[in-house]
Each structure stands twice: as C-alpha cells, then as structure tokens.
CSV table of N, CA and C in Angstrom, one decimal:
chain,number,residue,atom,x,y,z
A,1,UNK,N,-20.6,-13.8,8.1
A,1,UNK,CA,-19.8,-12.8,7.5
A,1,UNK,C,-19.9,-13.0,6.0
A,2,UNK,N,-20.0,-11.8,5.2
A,2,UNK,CA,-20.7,-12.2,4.1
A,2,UNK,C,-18.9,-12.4,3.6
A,3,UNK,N,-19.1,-13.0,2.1
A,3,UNK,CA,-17.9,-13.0,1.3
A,3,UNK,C,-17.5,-11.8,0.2
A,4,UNK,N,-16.3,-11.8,0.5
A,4,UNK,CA,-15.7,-10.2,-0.8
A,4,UNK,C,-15.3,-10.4,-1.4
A,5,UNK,N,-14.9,-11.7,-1.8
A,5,UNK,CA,-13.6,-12.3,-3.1
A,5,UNK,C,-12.5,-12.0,-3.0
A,6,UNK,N,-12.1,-11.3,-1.7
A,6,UNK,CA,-10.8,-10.9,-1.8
A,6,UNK,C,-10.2,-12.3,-1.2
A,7,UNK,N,-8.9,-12.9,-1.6
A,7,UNK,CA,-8.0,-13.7,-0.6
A,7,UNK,C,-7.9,-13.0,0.7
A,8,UNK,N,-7.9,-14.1,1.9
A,8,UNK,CA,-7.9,-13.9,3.0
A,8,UNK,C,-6.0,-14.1,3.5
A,9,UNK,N,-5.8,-13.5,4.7
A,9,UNK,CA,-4.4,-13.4,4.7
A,9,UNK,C,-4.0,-15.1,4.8
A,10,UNK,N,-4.8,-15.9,5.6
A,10,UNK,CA,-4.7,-17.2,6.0
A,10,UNK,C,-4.5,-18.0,5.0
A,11,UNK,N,-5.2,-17.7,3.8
A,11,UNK,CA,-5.0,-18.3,2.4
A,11,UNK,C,-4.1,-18.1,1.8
A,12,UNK,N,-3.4,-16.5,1.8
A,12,UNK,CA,-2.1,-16.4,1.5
A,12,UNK,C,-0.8,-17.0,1.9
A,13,UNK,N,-1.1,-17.2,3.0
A,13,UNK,CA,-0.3,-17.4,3.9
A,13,UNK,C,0.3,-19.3,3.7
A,14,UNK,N,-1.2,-19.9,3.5
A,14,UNK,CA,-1.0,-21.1,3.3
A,14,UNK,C,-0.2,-21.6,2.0
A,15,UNK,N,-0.5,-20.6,1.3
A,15,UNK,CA,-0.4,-20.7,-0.8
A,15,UNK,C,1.4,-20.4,-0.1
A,16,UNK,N,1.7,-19.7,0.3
A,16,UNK,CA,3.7,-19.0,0.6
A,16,UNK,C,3.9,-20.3,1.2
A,17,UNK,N,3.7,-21.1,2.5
A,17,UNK,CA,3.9,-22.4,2.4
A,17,UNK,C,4.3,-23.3,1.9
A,18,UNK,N,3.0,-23.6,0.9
A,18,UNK,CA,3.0,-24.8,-0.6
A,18,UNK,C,3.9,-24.6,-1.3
A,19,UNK,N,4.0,-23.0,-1.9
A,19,UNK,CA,5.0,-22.8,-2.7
A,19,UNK,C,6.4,-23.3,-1.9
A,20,UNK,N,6.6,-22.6,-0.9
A,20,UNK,CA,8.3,-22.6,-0.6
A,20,UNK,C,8.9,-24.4,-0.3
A,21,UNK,N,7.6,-25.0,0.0
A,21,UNK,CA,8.0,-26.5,0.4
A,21,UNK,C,8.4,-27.1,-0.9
A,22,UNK,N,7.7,-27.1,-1.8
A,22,UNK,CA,7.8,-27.3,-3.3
A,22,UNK,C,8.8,-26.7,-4.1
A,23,UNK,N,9.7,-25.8,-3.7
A,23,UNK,CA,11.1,-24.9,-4.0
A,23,UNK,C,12.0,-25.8,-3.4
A,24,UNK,N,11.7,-26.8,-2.2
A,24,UNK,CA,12.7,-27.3,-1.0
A,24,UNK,C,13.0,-26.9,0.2
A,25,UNK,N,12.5,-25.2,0.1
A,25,UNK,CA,12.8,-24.3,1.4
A,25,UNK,C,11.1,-24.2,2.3
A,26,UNK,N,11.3,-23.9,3.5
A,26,UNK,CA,10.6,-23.4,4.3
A,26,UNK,C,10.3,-22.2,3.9
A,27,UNK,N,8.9,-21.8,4.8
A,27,UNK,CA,8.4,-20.3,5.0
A,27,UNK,C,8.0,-20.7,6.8
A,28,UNK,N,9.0,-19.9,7.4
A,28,UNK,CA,8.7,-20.3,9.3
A,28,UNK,C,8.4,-19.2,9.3
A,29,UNK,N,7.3,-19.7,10.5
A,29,UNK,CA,6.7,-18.6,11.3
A,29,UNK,C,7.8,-18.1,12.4
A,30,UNK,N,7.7,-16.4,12.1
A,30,UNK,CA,8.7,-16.0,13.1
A,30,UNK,C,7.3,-15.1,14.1
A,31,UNK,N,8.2,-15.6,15.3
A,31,UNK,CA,7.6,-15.1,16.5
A,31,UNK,C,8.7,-14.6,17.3
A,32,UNK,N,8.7,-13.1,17.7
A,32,UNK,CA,9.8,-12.6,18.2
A,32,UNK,C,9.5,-11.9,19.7
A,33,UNK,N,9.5,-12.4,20.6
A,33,UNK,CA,8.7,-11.6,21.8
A,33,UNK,C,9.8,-10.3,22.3
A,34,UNK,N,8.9,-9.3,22.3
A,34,UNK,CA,9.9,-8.2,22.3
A,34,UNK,C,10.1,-7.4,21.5
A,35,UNK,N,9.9,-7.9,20.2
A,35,UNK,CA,10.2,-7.2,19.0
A,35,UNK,C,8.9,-7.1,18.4
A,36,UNK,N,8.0,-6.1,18.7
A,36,UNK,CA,6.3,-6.3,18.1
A,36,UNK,C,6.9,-5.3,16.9
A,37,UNK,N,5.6,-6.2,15.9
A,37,UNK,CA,5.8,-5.7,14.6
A,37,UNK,C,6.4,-6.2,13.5
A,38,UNK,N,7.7,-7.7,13.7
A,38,UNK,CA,7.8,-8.4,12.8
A,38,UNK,C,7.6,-8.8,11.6
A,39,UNK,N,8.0,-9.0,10.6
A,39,UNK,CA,7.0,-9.8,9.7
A,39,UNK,C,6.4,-11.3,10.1
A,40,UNK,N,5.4,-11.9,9.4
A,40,UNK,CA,5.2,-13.1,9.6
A,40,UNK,C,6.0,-14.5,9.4
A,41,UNK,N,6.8,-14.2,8.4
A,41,UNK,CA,7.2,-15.5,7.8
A,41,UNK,C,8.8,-15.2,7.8
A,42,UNK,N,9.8,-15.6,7.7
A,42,UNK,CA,11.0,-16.0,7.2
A,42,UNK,C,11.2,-17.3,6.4
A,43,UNK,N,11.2,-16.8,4.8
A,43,UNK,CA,11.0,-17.6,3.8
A,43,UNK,C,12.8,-18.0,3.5
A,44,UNK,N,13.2,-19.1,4.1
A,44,UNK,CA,14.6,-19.6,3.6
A,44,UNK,C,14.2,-20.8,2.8
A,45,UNK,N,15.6,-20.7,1.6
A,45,UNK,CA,15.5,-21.4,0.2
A,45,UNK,C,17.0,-21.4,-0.4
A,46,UNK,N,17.6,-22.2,-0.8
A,46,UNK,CA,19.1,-21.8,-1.7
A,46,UNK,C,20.2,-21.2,-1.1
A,47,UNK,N,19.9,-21.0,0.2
A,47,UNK,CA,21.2,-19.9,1.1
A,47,UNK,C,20.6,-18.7,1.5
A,48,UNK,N,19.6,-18.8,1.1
A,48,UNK,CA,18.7,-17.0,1.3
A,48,UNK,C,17.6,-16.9,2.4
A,49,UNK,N,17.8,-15.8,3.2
A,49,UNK,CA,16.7,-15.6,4.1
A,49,UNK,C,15.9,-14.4,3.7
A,50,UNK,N,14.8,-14.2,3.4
A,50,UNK,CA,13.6,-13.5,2.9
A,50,UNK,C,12.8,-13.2,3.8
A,51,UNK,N,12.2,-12.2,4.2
A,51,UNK,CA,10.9,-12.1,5.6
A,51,UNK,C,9.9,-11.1,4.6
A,52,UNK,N,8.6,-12.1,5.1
A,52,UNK,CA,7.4,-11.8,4.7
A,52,UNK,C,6.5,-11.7,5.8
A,53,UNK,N,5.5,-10.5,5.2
A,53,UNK,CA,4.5,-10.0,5.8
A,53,UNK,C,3.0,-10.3,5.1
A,54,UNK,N,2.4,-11.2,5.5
A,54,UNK,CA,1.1,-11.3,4.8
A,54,UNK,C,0.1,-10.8,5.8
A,55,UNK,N,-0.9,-10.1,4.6
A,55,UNK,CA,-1.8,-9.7,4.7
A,55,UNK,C,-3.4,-10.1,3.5
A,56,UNK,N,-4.4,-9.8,4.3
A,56,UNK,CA,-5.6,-10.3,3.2
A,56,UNK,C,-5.5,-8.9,2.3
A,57,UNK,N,-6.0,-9.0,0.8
A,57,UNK,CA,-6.0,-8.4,-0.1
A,57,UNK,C,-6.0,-7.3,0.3
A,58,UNK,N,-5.7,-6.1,-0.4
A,58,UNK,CA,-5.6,-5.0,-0.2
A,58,UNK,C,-5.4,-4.4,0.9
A,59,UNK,N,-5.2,-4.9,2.0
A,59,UNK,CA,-4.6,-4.3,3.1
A,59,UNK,C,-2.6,-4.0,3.4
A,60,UNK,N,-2.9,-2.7,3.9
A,60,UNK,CA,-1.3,-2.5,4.3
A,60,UNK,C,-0.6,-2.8,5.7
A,61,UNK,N,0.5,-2.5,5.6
A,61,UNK,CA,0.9,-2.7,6.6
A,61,UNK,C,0.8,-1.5,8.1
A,62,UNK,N,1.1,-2.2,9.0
A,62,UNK,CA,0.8,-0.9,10.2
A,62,UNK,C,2.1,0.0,10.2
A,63,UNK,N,1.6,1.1,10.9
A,63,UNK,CA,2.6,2.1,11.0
A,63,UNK,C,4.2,1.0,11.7
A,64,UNK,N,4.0,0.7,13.0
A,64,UNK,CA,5.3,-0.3,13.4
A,64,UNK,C,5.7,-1.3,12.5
A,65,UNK,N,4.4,-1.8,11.7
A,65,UNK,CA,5.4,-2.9,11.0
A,65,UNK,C,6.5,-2.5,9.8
A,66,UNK,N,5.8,-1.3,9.7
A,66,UNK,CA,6.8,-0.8,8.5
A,66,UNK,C,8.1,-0.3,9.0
A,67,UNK,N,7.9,0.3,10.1
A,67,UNK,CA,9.0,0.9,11.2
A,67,UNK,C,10.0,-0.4,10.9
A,68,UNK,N,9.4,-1.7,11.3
A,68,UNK,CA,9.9,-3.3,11.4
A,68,UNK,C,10.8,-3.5,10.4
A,69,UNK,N,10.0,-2.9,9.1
A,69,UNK,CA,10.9,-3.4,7.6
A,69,UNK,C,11.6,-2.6,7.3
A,70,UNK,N,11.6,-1.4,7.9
A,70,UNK,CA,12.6,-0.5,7.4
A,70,UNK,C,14.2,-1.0,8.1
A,71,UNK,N,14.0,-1.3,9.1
A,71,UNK,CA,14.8,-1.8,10.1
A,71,UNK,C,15.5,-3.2,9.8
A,72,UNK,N,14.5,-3.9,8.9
A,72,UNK,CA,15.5,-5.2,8.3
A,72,UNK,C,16.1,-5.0,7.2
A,73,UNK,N,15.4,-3.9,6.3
A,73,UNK,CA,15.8,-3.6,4.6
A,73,UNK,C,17.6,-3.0,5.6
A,74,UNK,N,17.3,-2.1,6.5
A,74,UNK,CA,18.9,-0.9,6.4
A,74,UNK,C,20.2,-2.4,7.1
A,75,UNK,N,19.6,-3.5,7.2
A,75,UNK,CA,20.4,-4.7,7.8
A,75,UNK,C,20.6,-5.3,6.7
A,76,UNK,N,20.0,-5.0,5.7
A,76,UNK,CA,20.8,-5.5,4.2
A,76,UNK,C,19.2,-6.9,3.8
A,77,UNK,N,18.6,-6.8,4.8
A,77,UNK,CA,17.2,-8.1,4.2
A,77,UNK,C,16.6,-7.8,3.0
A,78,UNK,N,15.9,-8.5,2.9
A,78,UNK,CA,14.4,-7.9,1.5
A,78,UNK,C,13.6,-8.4,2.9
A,79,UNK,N,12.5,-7.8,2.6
A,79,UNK,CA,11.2,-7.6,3.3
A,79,UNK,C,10.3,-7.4,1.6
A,80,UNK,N,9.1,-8.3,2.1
A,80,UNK,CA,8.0,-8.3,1.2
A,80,UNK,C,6.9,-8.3,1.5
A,81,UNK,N,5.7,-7.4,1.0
A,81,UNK,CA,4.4,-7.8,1.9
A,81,UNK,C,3.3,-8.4,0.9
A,82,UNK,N,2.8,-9.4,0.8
A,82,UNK,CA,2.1,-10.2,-0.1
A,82,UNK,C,0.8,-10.3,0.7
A,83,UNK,N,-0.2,-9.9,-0.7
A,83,UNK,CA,-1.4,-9.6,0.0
A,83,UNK,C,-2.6,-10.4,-1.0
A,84,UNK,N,-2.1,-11.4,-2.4
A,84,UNK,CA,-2.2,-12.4,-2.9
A,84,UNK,C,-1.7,-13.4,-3.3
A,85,UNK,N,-2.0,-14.4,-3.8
A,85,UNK,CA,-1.3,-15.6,-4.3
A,85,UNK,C,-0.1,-15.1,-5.2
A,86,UNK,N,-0.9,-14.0,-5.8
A,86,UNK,CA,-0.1,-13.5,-7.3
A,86,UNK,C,1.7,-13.0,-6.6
A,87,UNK,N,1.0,-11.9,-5.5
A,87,UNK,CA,1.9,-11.4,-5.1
A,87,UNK,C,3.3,-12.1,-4.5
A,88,UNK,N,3.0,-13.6,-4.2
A,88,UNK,CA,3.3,-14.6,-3.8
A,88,UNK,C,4.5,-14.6,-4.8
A,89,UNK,N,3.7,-15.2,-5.8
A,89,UNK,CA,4.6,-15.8,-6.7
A,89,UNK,C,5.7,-14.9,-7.4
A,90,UNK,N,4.9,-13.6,-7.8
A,90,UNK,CA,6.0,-12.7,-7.7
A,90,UNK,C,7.3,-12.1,-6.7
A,91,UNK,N,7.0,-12.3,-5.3
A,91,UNK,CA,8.1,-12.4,-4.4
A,91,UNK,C,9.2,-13.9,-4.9
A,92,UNK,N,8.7,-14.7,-4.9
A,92,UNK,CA,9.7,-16.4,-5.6
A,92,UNK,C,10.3,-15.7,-6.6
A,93,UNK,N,9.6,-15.6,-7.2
A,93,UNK,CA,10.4,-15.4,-8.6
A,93,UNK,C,11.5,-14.7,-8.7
A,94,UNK,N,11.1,-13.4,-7.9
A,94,UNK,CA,12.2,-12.5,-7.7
A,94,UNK,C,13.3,-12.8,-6.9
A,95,UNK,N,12.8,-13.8,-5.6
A,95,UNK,CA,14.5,-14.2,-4.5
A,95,UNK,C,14.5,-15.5,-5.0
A,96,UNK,N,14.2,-17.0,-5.5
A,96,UNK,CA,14.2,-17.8,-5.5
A,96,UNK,C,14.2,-18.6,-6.9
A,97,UNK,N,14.4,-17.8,-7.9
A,97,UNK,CA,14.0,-18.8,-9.1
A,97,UNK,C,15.0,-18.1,-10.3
C-alpha cells in the first residue's frame, strides 16, 4: 500500500495517549456493546470526562457516529473528532490546559 502522508488514525490515536499520560490523565478505550457508533476514546484528566473520536486524516465521521455525538453533546459532554496530531493538541488545550 503505497504511502499519502496523511497521519494514520492508529498514529493519532497513539499521539492522544502520550499526550493524556503526560497531562496525568488516561485516554480509555471505550467499548460499548450495544451502543454501535461510540467514540473511541474517553479522555479523563483534572475531574473531566472528554470522548474522542479518531480518525486518519481527513476523514469524517459516519452518519451513526455523529447520531452518537449528538447524543453525548445534548447529555452536556464535549465530543471531539481528531483526525491529526495537531488536532490532538488542540482538543488538550481546549479541555485540559
């Protein structure tokens, strides 16, 4: 498979990791059976619970997963979908720093 330069979601995904361990908080993988469409991550840090959705560059979210975030945002969450490192760090910055 050739290469595109784009970040891969798995790279993103690892970078939301590094970062949140290095903040003191986790990024857990949420797995919700039953509830398809989830985000991937529940980023807790400081008292705050955050759910993230990673994806490889430029890609969006699916029609249910957004169904998913709309569904956490009206429960009062943030929902974020990070689809770079950059984007990464801009989600921290905004709940965690």
């Amino acid at each position: 498979m050739p290469k595109t330069g784009k970040e891969s979601e798995k790279k993103t995904e690892r970078y939301l990791s590094e970062r949140m361990k290095a903040l003191g908080g986790r990024a857990v993988k949420f797995v919700s059976p039953g509830w398809a469409g989830v985000p991937d991550r529940v980023c807790l840090c400081r008292g705050k619970a955050v759910f993230v959705e990673l994806k490889s560059e430029g890609e969006k979210p699916r029609a249910l997963q957004r169904a998913r975030h709309a569904e956490l945002k009206k429960m009062g969450f943030m929902v974020y979908v990070c689809d770079t490192k950059a984007s990464v760090d801009d989600m921290i910055c905004k709940e965690f720093t």
